[in-house]
Short mmCIF file of C-alpha atoms and ligand atoms in Angstrom, two decimals:
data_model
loop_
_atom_site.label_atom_id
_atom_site.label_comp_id
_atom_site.label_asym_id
_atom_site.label_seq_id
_atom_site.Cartn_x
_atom_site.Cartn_y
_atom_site.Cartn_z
CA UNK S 1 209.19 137.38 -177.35
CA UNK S 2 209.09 133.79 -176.35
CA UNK S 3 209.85 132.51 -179.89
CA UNK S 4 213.23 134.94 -180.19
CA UNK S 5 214.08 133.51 -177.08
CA UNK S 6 213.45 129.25 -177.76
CA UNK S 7 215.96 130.38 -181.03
CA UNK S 8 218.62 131.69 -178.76
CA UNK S 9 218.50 128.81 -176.01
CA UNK S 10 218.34 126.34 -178.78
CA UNK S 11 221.92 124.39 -179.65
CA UNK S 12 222.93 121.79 -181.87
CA UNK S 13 225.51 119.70 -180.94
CA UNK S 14 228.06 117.84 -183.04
CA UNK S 15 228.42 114.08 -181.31
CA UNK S 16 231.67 113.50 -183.23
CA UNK S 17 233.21 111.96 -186.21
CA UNK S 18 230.92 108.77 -186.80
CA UNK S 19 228.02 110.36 -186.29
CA UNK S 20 227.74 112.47 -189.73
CA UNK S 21 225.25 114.68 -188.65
CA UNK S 22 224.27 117.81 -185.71
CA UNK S 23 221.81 116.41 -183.16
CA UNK S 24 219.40 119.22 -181.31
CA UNK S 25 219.70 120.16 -177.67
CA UNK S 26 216.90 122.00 -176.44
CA UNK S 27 218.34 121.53 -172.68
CA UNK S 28 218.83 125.14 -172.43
CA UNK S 29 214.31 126.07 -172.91
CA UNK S 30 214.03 124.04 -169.63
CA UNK S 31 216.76 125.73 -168.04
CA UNK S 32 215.34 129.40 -168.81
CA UNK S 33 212.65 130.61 -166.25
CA UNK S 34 211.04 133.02 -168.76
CA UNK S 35 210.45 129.75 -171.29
CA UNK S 36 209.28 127.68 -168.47
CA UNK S 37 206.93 130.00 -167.85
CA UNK S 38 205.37 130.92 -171.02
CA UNK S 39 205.81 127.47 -173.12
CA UNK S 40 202.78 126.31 -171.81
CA UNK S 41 200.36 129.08 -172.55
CA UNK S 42 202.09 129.87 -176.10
CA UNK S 43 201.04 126.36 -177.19
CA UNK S 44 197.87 126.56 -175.74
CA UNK S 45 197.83 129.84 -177.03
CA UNK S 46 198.21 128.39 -180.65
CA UNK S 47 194.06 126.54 -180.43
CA UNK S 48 192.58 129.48 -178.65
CA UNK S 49 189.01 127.71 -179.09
CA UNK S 50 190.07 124.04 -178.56
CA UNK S 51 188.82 123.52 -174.90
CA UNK S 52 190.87 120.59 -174.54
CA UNK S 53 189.41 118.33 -171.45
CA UNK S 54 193.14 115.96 -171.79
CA UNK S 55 197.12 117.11 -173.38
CA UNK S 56 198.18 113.81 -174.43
CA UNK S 57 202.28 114.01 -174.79
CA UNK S 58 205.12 111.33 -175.56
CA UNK S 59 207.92 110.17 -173.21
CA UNK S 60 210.26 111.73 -172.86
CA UNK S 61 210.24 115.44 -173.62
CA UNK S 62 206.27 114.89 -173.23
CA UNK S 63 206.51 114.12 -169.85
CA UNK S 64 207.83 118.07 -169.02
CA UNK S 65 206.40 119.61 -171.55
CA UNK S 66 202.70 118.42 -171.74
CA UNK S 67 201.88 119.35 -168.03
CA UNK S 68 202.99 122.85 -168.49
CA UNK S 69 200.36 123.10 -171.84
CA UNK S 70 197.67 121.06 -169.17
CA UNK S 71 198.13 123.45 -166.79
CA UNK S 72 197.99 126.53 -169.20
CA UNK S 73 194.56 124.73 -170.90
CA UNK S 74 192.94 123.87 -167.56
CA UNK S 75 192.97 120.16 -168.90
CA UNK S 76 194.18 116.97 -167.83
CA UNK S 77 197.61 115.34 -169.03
CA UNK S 78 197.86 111.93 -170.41
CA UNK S 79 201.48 110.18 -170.62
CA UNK S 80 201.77 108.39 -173.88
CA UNK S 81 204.94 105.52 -173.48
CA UNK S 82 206.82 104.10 -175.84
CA UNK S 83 206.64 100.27 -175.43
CA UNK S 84 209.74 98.89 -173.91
CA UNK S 85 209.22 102.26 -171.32
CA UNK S 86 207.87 101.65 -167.59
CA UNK S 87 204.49 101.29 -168.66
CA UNK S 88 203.13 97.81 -170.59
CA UNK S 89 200.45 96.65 -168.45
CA UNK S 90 196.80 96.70 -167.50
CA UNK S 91 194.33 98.89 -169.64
CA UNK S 92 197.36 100.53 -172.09
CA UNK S 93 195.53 101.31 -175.81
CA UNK S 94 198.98 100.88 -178.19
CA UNK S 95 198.91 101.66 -181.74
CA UNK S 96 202.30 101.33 -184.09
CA UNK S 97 204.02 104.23 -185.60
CA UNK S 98 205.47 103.73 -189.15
CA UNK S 99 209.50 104.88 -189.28
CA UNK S 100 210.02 107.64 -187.08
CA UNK S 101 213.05 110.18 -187.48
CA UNK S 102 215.16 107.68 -186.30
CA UNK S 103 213.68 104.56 -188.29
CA UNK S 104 211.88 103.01 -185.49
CA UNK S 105 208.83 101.36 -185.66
CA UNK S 106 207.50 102.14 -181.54
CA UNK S 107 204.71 101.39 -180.39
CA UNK S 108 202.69 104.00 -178.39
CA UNK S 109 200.46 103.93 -175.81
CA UNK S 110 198.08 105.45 -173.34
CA UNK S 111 196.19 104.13 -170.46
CA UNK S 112 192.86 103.43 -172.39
CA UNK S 113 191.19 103.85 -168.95
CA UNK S 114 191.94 107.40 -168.81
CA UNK S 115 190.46 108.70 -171.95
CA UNK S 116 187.02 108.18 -174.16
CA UNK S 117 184.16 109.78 -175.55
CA UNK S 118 183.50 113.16 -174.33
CA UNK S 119 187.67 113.91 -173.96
CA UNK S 120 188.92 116.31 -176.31
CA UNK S 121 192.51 115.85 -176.90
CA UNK S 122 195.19 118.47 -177.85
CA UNK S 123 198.33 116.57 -179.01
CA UNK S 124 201.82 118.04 -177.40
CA UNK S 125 205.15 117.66 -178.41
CA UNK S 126 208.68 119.38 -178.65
CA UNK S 127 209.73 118.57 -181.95
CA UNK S 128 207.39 117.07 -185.28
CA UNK S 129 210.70 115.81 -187.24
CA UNK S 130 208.32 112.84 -189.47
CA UNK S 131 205.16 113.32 -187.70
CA UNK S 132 205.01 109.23 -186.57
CA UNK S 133 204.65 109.32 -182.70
CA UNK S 134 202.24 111.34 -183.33
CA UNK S 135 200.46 109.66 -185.90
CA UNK S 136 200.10 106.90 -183.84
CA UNK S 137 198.59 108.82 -180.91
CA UNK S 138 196.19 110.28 -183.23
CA UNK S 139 195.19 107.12 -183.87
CA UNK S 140 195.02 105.58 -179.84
CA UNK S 141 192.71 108.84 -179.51
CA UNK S 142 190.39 108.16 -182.55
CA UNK S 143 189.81 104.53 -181.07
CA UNK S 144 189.53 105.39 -177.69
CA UNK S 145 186.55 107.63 -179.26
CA UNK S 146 188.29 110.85 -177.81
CA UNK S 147 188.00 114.01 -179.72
CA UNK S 148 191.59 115.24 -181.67
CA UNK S 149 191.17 118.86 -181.47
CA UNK S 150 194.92 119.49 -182.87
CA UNK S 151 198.50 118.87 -182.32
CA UNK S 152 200.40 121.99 -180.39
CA UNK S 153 204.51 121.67 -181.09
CA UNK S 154 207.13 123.69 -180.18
CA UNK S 155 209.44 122.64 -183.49
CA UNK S 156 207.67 121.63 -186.67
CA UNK S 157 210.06 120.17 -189.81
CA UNK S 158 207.76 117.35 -191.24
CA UNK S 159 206.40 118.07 -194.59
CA UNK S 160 202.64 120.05 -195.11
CA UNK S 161 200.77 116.91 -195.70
CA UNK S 162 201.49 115.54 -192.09
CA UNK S 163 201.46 118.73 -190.65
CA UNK S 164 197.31 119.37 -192.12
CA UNK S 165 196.94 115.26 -191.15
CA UNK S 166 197.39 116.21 -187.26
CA UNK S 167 195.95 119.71 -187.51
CA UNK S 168 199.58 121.11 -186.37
CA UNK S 169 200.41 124.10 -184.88
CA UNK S 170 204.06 125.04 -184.61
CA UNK S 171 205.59 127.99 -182.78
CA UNK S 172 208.77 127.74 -184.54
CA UNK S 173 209.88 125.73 -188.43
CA UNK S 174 213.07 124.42 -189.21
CA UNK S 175 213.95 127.89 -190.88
CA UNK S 176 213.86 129.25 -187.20
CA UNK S 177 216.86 127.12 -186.51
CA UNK S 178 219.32 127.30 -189.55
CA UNK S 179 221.02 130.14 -188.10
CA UNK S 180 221.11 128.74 -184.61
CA UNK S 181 224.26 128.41 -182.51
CA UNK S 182 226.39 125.29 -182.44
CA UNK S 183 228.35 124.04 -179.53
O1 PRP I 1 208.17 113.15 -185.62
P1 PRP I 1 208.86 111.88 -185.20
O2 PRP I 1 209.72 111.29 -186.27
O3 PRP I 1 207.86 110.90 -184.65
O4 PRP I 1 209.86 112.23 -184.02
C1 PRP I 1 209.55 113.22 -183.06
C2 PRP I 1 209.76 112.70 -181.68
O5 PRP I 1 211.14 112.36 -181.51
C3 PRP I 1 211.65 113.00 -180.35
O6 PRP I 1 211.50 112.16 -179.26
P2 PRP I 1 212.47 110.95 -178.98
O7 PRP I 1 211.79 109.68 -179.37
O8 PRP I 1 213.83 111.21 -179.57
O9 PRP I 1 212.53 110.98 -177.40
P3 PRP I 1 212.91 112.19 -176.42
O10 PRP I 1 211.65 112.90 -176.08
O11 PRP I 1 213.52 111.47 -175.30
O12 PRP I 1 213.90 113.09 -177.15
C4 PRP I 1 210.76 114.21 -180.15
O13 PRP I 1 210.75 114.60 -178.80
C5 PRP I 1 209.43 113.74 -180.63
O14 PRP I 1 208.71 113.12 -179.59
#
């Protein structure tokens, strides 16, 4: 079972003294052959009736994961950027997050000549820790007059409220990885 299996590939990682707290490592999913496989169609497998037309994903994870779900979907994948990444010109649709898990206000962005009415959009992403890339991505769709049809995660820990906001789908919860190794 896919699920059993992102648990046991999943690590978190102690960056030393000043840091205070264990930071995730999901290196090990990309690593595995059986979860590069099957990622894809498990999210897509979480909206069985979406018919996404576009998987719209943020740097960096985003940029692995959200082809495999385009692939599984038969859609197209978007990059969304983080401004300050490589992309900051030409027909880019931003919109500002509020305080992400790390504090930071980013904005994100799309190329706004990629996307419009008619696209249905299936959000991707490894980990929902606040919910504000995402949140801000639901927002460059809505404007771009794109269709959200739902946000497919891997890891979900943001509260319920954000989680019903983006119509979220998670194939694991924080629970999932109490009991995970450390190392
Ligand atoms: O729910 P939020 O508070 O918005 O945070 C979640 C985002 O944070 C992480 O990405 P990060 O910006 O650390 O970049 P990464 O993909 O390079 O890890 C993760 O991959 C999500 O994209």
């Amino acid at each position: 079972m896919l699920s059993r299996r992102l648990v046991e590939l999943f690590r978190w990682i102690d960056p030393g003294p000043d840091s205070g707290h264990l930071v995730s490592d999901t290196s090990g999913w990309w690593r595995d052959p059986e979860v590069l496989a099957g990622i894809g169609p498990a999210l897509t497998g979480l909206f069985p009736a979406a018919r996404p037309t576009v998987v719209v994903a943020p740097e960096v994870t985003g940029l692995l994961l959200g082809p495999l779900v385009a692939m599984a979907a038969g859609a197209g994948f978007l990059p969304a950027y983080k401004d300050g990444g490589r992309r900051r010109v030409g027909a880019m649709r931003w919109a500002e997050t509020p305080p992400d898990y790390r504090g930071r206000r980013l904005r994100m962005g799309v190329d706004g000549s990629l996307i419009g009415p008619g696209d249905r959009v299936l959000l991707v992403d490894d980990w929902v820790a606040t919910g504000a890339q995402l949140d801000a991505l639901d927002r460059v769709v809505r404007d771009s007059g794109a269709e959200p049809v739902g946000t497919a995660a891997v890891v979900a820990t943001c509260p319920p409220y954000v989680a019903e906001r983006l119509r979220l789908r998670a194939l694991l919860t924080g629970d999932d990885l109490d009991g995970a190794a450390s190392g």
